[in-house]
Amino acid sequence: MKQIKRQRNIGTDDSDDMKRKQFHSARQPEDSFDINLCTKSIRYFEDLSNEIIYEIFEYFDFHYIYETFSNLNQRFANLIINSNHPININISSISKPTFQRYYKDIIIPYRQRIKSLRITNILAVNIILLSQDNISKLTRLETLIFTNISSSYLRNLQYLISLPKLSSLTIVYDGYTKIDQSEVYHQVFQLPVLKYFNLLLGWVSMPIVLSLPFATNKYSSIEHLVIKNDIQLDTLYVILSYVPQIRRLSISFLDKPEKRQNMTFSITLNNLTYISLKLRSFDFHEFKLLAKDLFHNLQVLRLCASNEITYLDANRWQNLILSHIPNLIIFDFQYNYSTNPEKNMMPSYENLIKKFTSSFWIERQWFFSTQHSCGHSENDFLFFSVKPYKRATFLLDGITEEKLNFDSVHHIDMGNPYTINKFGNYFPNATKLTFEYSWPSSDYSMDINLPCIISLEQLTELVVEDSPIHFMQFVKLLSVAVNLHRLKFDYISIDEMNPRTIQEDAIFQLVSKTNVVRNLTLTYDGSLEIVELFFALCPRLQHLEVHYHFTDILRSLMGLILSKTNNNNHHLSSLCFRDETGETEENMKMIIKNDKLLDDYIVECIDKKVYIWW
């Protein structure tokens, strides 16, 4: 139970359903030990002790708890309202009137009790945290998660300095305005008790090396740092100079510096025992220099590399580990490489891999496997650590030769769906699927083949990038993936079918009545007929985001989405459009006002995106 709680503190999953499942699975062995004994001692939920009820409440947003239990009886009213017990707030897809009531009745009266605050709605961030009075009252706030923050708020993070217990901060910026990274880091490094910092600054950010100097006398208390942006090694060294107490470091994409000459890292990070890196354009010699600088006391190394064949030299690895990483306990290595069919390099690769089975590797219980036929070429391979596989994401691009444990995997990146039936392994805990350049042809039965590797009922998120989805093929998938609630698509094909014929299809009509899709993002393709189809298919949709060029159909699009006679938009409460012309905000305000589409609403352009909330 305690372990699950620790994971929640640093996680960014916004699904209360997932938290409920975690709680159920965590308690199930204990609860199922003797069902007759349990029913004798506790017949009703109300019979549980206050301590256990509070423990259960830890897994839910306070709004859900308040609405569900506060009027049950006086005991629960006291537990919830007349209590000093810490509470967790999670604000995601919520209508404007509901939020206003939530803000007035819950957030303001109980500010001093809030322990964890997660905000997905960018407009709600401004309401809650731009008031200095609000911030000063959040005296017990320990965890703050922004999954969608504005550039203007990023420039005012100094407000957070007044939070005396803020130990965990997660920031996700997804706008199109340039961000000064040095300004963000400078403010975050001043937070007095921060231990965990997780940062993703989207696609547009400015380099920080020239504007953020090496630390000399002022340092941060951060012990766990996660950077999800591309970052060069020299930039990383500057950042690390501010965090001498760091214990865990994770970098999504580490690039080699433009100039390695005369670049040294003179600070010894004695507490740094865990590093997770994905290398880009790093040869093994450069990695060895990095290891000399940072890996003195390392116990856990998780590494992704590619292209450089020197990373498959087991003898080099052995010498490096013995010389510079002597305390290494866990070596989690993943390597993507390609052979050249014209040069017939396969025997050389196979000989290199065999050397990872020597006594040096076996004694340390470091084992590896190979996935054949990765990508769209039979000459691609994936070499990765196993027994067990420990990563949360797996690139499924081919066939493995042995049965493996993939219990840790929650996200499958589907490189080649045509190998599903031959893969021979199962992902029991996968909840997210991503297809990149790889959505199969329309005659491929996703609803039949995917169950070979995952439980479709557990699937909550589907992302398809740089590949067109076939609409009816997706509808059939949705008929069995009944818990999908988040979708992101680039291109949609209806295969020249009449949209009315699609809506009359029996499977379409059944799925429209049962699916729980709440969040939809359309990146490049979204004609009026496509949007209309999605609204008919997903009538419980709460948030729609559109990134493609739509200026010519703006009035028709807004009329379709916001029509008061549309029976499929009753749950919708927010829209987001990319502002390509600089005039989208004013045009939308004019259309909404002139056509009387909404009554109580906010329209605001933030970082070249226009948000509508009602």
PDB file of N, CA and C in Angstrom, residues 105-158:
ATOM      1  N   ASP A 105     -17.139  26.257  -3.021  1.00  0.00           N
ATOM      2  CA  ASP A 105     -17.587  25.408  -1.910  1.00  0.00           C
ATOM      3  C   ASP A 105     -16.489  24.513  -1.341  1.00  0.00           C
ATOM      4  N   ILE A 106     -15.449  24.234  -2.123  1.00  0.00           N
ATOM      5  CA  ILE A 106     -14.448  23.267  -1.688  1.00  0.00           C
ATOM      6  C   ILE A 106     -13.042  23.860  -1.621  1.00  0.00           C
ATOM      7  N   ILE A 107     -12.571  24.405  -2.744  1.00  0.00           N
ATOM      8  CA  ILE A 107     -11.171  24.842  -2.785  1.00  0.00           C
ATOM      9  C   ILE A 107     -10.912  25.995  -1.827  1.00  0.00           C
ATOM     10  N   ILE A 108     -11.728  27.033  -1.891  1.00  0.00           N
ATOM     11  CA  ILE A 108     -11.505  28.198  -1.018  1.00  0.00           C
ATOM     12  C   ILE A 108     -11.672  27.849   0.463  1.00  0.00           C
ATOM     13  N   PRO A 109     -12.760  27.189   0.879  1.00  0.00           N
ATOM     14  CA  PRO A 109     -12.913  26.899   2.317  1.00  0.00           C
ATOM     15  C   PRO A 109     -11.849  25.938   2.869  1.00  0.00           C
ATOM     16  N   TYR A 110     -11.324  25.044   2.007  1.00  0.00           N
ATOM     17  CA  TYR A 110     -10.416  24.006   2.504  1.00  0.00           C
ATOM     18  C   TYR A 110      -8.996  24.159   1.970  1.00  0.00           C
ATOM     19  N   ARG A 111      -8.612  25.377   1.601  1.00  0.00           N
ATOM     20  CA  ARG A 111      -7.272  25.585   1.042  1.00  0.00           C
ATOM     21  C   ARG A 111      -6.171  25.095   1.977  1.00  0.00           C
ATOM     22  N   GLN A 112      -6.348  25.341   3.266  1.00  0.00           N
ATOM     23  CA  GLN A 112      -5.304  24.987   4.233  1.00  0.00           C
ATOM     24  C   GLN A 112      -5.162  23.477   4.402  1.00  0.00           C
ATOM     25  N   ARG A 113      -6.087  22.682   3.844  1.00  0.00           N
ATOM     26  CA  ARG A 113      -6.014  21.221   3.950  1.00  0.00           C
ATOM     27  C   ARG A 113      -5.455  20.561   2.694  1.00  0.00           C
ATOM     28  N   ILE A 114      -5.299  21.321   1.623  1.00  0.00           N
ATOM     29  CA  ILE A 114      -4.901  20.718   0.345  1.00  0.00           C
ATOM     30  C   ILE A 114      -3.442  20.254   0.415  1.00  0.00           C
ATOM     31  N   LYS A 115      -3.260  18.957   0.187  1.00  0.00           N
ATOM     32  CA  LYS A 115      -1.925  18.359   0.199  1.00  0.00           C
ATOM     33  C   LYS A 115      -1.391  18.154  -1.216  1.00  0.00           C
ATOM     34  N   SER A 116      -2.289  17.813  -2.132  1.00  0.00           N
ATOM     35  CA  SER A 116      -1.906  17.552  -3.518  1.00  0.00           C
ATOM     36  C   SER A 116      -2.859  18.295  -4.445  1.00  0.00           C
ATOM     37  N   LEU A 117      -2.311  19.007  -5.425  1.00  0.00           N
ATOM     38  CA  LEU A 117      -3.124  19.793  -6.360  1.00  0.00           C
ATOM     39  C   LEU A 117      -2.657  19.500  -7.782  1.00  0.00           C
ATOM     40  N   ARG A 118      -3.563  18.936  -8.563  1.00  0.00           N
ATOM     41  CA  ARG A 118      -3.275  18.643  -9.971  1.00  0.00           C
ATOM     42  C   ARG A 118      -4.263  19.411 -10.840  1.00  0.00           C
ATOM     43  N   ILE A 119      -3.750  20.200 -11.792  1.00  0.00           N
ATOM     44  CA  ILE A 119      -4.610  21.031 -12.632  1.00  0.00           C
ATOM     45  C   ILE A 119      -4.280  20.776 -14.100  1.00  0.00           C
ATOM     46  N   THR A 120      -5.278  20.305 -14.851  1.00  0.00           N
ATOM     47  CA  THR A 120      -5.127  20.093 -16.287  1.00  0.00           C
ATOM     48  C   THR A 120      -5.699  21.260 -17.078  1.00  0.00           C
ATOM     49  N   ASN A 121      -6.757  21.877 -16.555  1.00  0.00           N
ATOM     50  CA  ASN A 121      -7.425  22.998 -17.237  1.00  0.00           C
ATOM     51  C   ASN A 121      -6.578  24.259 -17.102  1.00  0.00           C
ATOM     52  N   ILE A 122      -6.066  24.764 -18.227  1.00  0.00           N
ATOM     53  CA  ILE A 122      -5.154  25.899 -18.205  1.00  0.00           C
ATOM     54  C   ILE A 122      -5.824  27.168 -17.691  1.00  0.00           C
ATOM     55  N   LEU A 123      -7.132  27.327 -17.914  1.00  0.00           N
ATOM     56  CA  LEU A 123      -7.847  28.507 -17.433  1.00  0.00           C
ATOM     57  C   LEU A 123      -8.074  28.424 -15.922  1.00  0.00           C
ATOM     58  N   ALA A 124      -8.216  27.227 -15.404  1.00  0.00           N
ATOM     59  CA  ALA A 124      -8.382  27.053 -13.954  1.00  0.00           C
ATOM     60  C   ALA A 124      -7.097  27.396 -13.207  1.00  0.00           C
ATOM     61  N   VAL A 125      -5.942  27.162 -13.841  1.00  0.00           N
ATOM     62  CA  VAL A 125      -4.661  27.509 -13.214  1.00  0.00           C
ATOM     63  C   VAL A 125      -4.631  28.995 -12.871  1.00  0.00           C
ATOM     64  N   ASN A 126      -5.048  29.804 -13.825  1.00  0.00           N
ATOM     65  CA  ASN A 126      -5.022  31.253 -13.612  1.00  0.00           C
ATOM     66  C   ASN A 126      -5.958  31.676 -12.486  1.00  0.00           C
ATOM     67  N   ILE A 127      -7.098  31.012 -12.384  1.00  0.00           N
ATOM     68  CA  ILE A 127      -8.059  31.377 -11.347  1.00  0.00           C
ATOM     69  C   ILE A 127      -7.550  31.000  -9.959  1.00  0.00           C
ATOM     70  N   ILE A 128      -6.965  29.821  -9.854  1.00  0.00           N
ATOM     71  CA  ILE A 128      -6.572  29.307  -8.534  1.00  0.00           C
ATOM     72  C   ILE A 128      -5.264  29.907  -8.044  1.00  0.00           C
ATOM     73  N   LEU A 129      -4.275  30.040  -8.925  1.00  0.00           N
ATOM     74  CA  LEU A 129      -2.918  30.313  -8.451  1.00  0.00           C
ATOM     75  C   LEU A 129      -2.361  31.692  -8.799  1.00  0.00           C
ATOM     76  N   LEU A 130      -3.088  32.494  -9.546  1.00  0.00           N
ATOM     77  CA  LEU A 130      -2.571  33.838  -9.796  1.00  0.00           C
ATOM     78  C   LEU A 130      -2.881  34.783  -8.650  1.00  0.00           C
ATOM     79  N   SER A 131      -3.711  34.344  -7.727  1.00  0.00           N
ATOM     80  CA  SER A 131      -4.003  35.145  -6.535  1.00  0.00           C
ATOM     81  C   SER A 131      -2.976  34.838  -5.453  1.00  0.00           C
ATOM     82  N   GLN A 132      -2.229  35.850  -5.030  1.00  0.00           N
ATOM     83  CA  GLN A 132      -1.245  35.659  -3.978  1.00  0.00           C
ATOM     84  C   GLN A 132      -1.911  35.228  -2.672  1.00  0.00           C
ATOM     85  N   ASP A 133      -3.130  35.683  -2.457  1.00  0.00           N
ATOM     86  CA  ASP A 133      -3.859  35.296  -1.258  1.00  0.00           C
ATOM     87  C   ASP A 133      -4.150  33.796  -1.256  1.00  0.00           C
ATOM     88  N   ASN A 134      -4.546  33.267  -2.419  1.00  0.00           N
ATOM     89  CA  ASN A 134      -4.785  31.831  -2.526  1.00  0.00           C
ATOM     90  C   ASN A 134      -3.525  31.034  -2.216  1.00  0.00           C
ATOM     91  N   ILE A 135      -2.420  31.441  -2.807  1.00  0.00           N
ATOM     92  CA  ILE A 135      -1.166  30.711  -2.621  1.00  0.00           C
ATOM     93  C   ILE A 135      -0.726  30.734  -1.171  1.00  0.00           C
ATOM     94  N   SER A 136      -0.861  31.870  -0.531  1.00  0.00           N
ATOM     95  CA  SER A 136      -0.408  31.989   0.860  1.00  0.00           C
ATOM     96  C   SER A 136      -1.198  31.086   1.803  1.00  0.00           C
ATOM     97  N   LYS A 137      -2.436  30.703   1.385  1.00  0.00           N
ATOM     98  CA  LYS A 137      -3.266  29.840   2.232  1.00  0.00           C
ATOM     99  C   LYS A 137      -2.975  28.358   2.018  1.00  0.00           C
ATOM    100  N   LEU A 138      -2.201  28.008   0.992  1.00  0.00           N
ATOM    101  CA  LEU A 138      -1.911  26.604   0.702  1.00  0.00           C
ATOM    102  C   LEU A 138      -0.720  26.131   1.541  1.00  0.00           C
ATOM    103  N   THR A 139      -0.886  26.193   2.838  1.00  0.00           N
ATOM    104  CA  THR A 139       0.236  25.966   3.749  1.00  0.00           C
ATOM    105  C   THR A 139       0.641  24.508   3.866  1.00  0.00           C
ATOM    106  N   ARG A 140      -0.242  23.571   3.432  1.00  0.00           N
ATOM    107  CA  ARG A 140       0.073  22.141   3.543  1.00  0.00           C
ATOM    108  C   ARG A 140       0.334  21.494   2.180  1.00  0.00           C
ATOM    109  N   LEU A 141       0.369  22.315   1.142  1.00  0.00           N
ATOM    110  CA  LEU A 141       0.551  21.775  -0.209  1.00  0.00           C
ATOM    111  C   LEU A 141       1.951  21.176  -0.367  1.00  0.00           C
ATOM    112  N   GLU A 142       1.994  19.887  -0.712  1.00  0.00           N
ATOM    113  CA  GLU A 142       3.262  19.186  -0.917  1.00  0.00           C
ATOM    114  C   GLU A 142       3.512  18.849  -2.384  1.00  0.00           C
ATOM    115  N   THR A 143       2.439  18.530  -3.114  1.00  0.00           N
ATOM    116  CA  THR A 143       2.572  18.104  -4.509  1.00  0.00           C
ATOM    117  C   THR A 143       1.747  19.002  -5.411  1.00  0.00           C
ATOM    118  N   LEU A 144       2.392  19.580  -6.438  1.00  0.00           N
ATOM    119  CA  LEU A 144       1.722  20.463  -7.389  1.00  0.00           C
ATOM    120  C   LEU A 144       2.034  19.964  -8.796  1.00  0.00           C
ATOM    121  N   ILE A 145       0.981  19.675  -9.573  1.00  0.00           N
ATOM    122  CA  ILE A 145       1.135  19.130 -10.919  1.00  0.00           C
ATOM    123  C   ILE A 145       0.373  20.003 -11.909  1.00  0.00           C
ATOM    124  N   PHE A 146       1.100  20.606 -12.846  1.00  0.00           N
ATOM    125  CA  PHE A 146       0.500  21.344 -13.953  1.00  0.00           C
ATOM    126  C   PHE A 146       0.672  20.498 -15.209  1.00  0.00           C
ATOM    127  N   THR A 147      -0.404  19.958 -15.751  1.00  0.00           N
ATOM    128  CA  THR A 147      -0.279  19.201 -16.990  1.00  0.00           C
ATOM    129  C   THR A 147      -0.546  20.070 -18.220  1.00  0.00           C
ATOM    130  N   ASN A 148      -0.870  21.332 -18.003  1.00  0.00           N
ATOM    131  CA  ASN A 148      -1.043  22.283 -19.107  1.00  0.00           C
ATOM    132  C   ASN A 148      -0.928  23.688 -18.525  1.00  0.00           C
ATOM    133  N   ILE A 149       0.230  24.305 -18.670  1.00  0.00           N
ATOM    134  CA  ILE A 149       0.497  25.587 -18.026  1.00  0.00           C
ATOM    135  C   ILE A 149       0.823  26.635 -19.078  1.00  0.00           C
ATOM    136  N   SER A 150       0.513  27.880 -18.808  1.00  0.00           N
ATOM    137  CA  SER A 150       0.768  28.962 -19.761  1.00  0.00           C
ATOM    138  C   SER A 150       2.185  29.499 -19.597  1.00  0.00           C
ATOM    139  N   SER A 151       2.709  30.102 -20.660  1.00  0.00           N
ATOM    140  CA  SER A 151       4.046  30.699 -20.596  1.00  0.00           C
ATOM    141  C   SER A 151       4.077  31.858 -19.617  1.00  0.00           C
ATOM    142  N   SER A 152       2.970  32.581 -19.486  1.00  0.00           N
ATOM    143  CA  SER A 152       2.936  33.713 -18.552  1.00  0.00           C
ATOM    144  C   SER A 152       3.076  33.235 -17.118  1.00  0.00           C
ATOM    145  N   TYR A 153       2.465  32.094 -16.794  1.00  0.00           N
ATOM    146  CA  TYR A 153       2.615  31.584 -15.433  1.00  0.00           C
ATOM    147  C   TYR A 153       4.017  31.036 -15.205  1.00  0.00           C
ATOM    148  N   LEU A 154       4.613  30.468 -16.256  1.00  0.00           N
ATOM    149  CA  LEU A 154       5.987  29.986 -16.129  1.00  0.00           C
ATOM    150  C   LEU A 154       6.950  31.123 -15.777  1.00  0.00           C
ATOM    151  N   ARG A 155       6.598  32.334 -16.186  1.00  0.00           N
ATOM    152  CA  ARG A 155       7.460  33.481 -15.870  1.00  0.00           C
ATOM    153  C   ARG A 155       7.203  34.024 -14.471  1.00  0.00           C
ATOM    154  N   ASN A 156       6.221  33.436 -13.774  1.00  0.00           N
ATOM    155  CA  ASN A 156       5.868  33.928 -12.433  1.00  0.00           C
ATOM    156  C   ASN A 156       5.871  32.814 -11.399  1.00  0.00           C
ATOM    157  N   LEU A 157       6.764  31.866 -11.557  1.00  0.00           N
ATOM    158  CA  LEU A 157       6.836  30.757 -10.611  1.00  0.00           C
ATOM    159  C   LEU A 157       7.347  31.181  -9.245  1.00  0.00           C
ATOM    160  N   GLN A 158       7.856  32.415  -9.154  1.00  0.00           N
ATOM    161  CA  GLN A 158       8.344  32.876  -7.846  1.00  0.00           C
ATOM    162  C   GLN A 158       7.231  32.920  -6.804  1.00  0.00           C
TER     163      GLN A 158
END
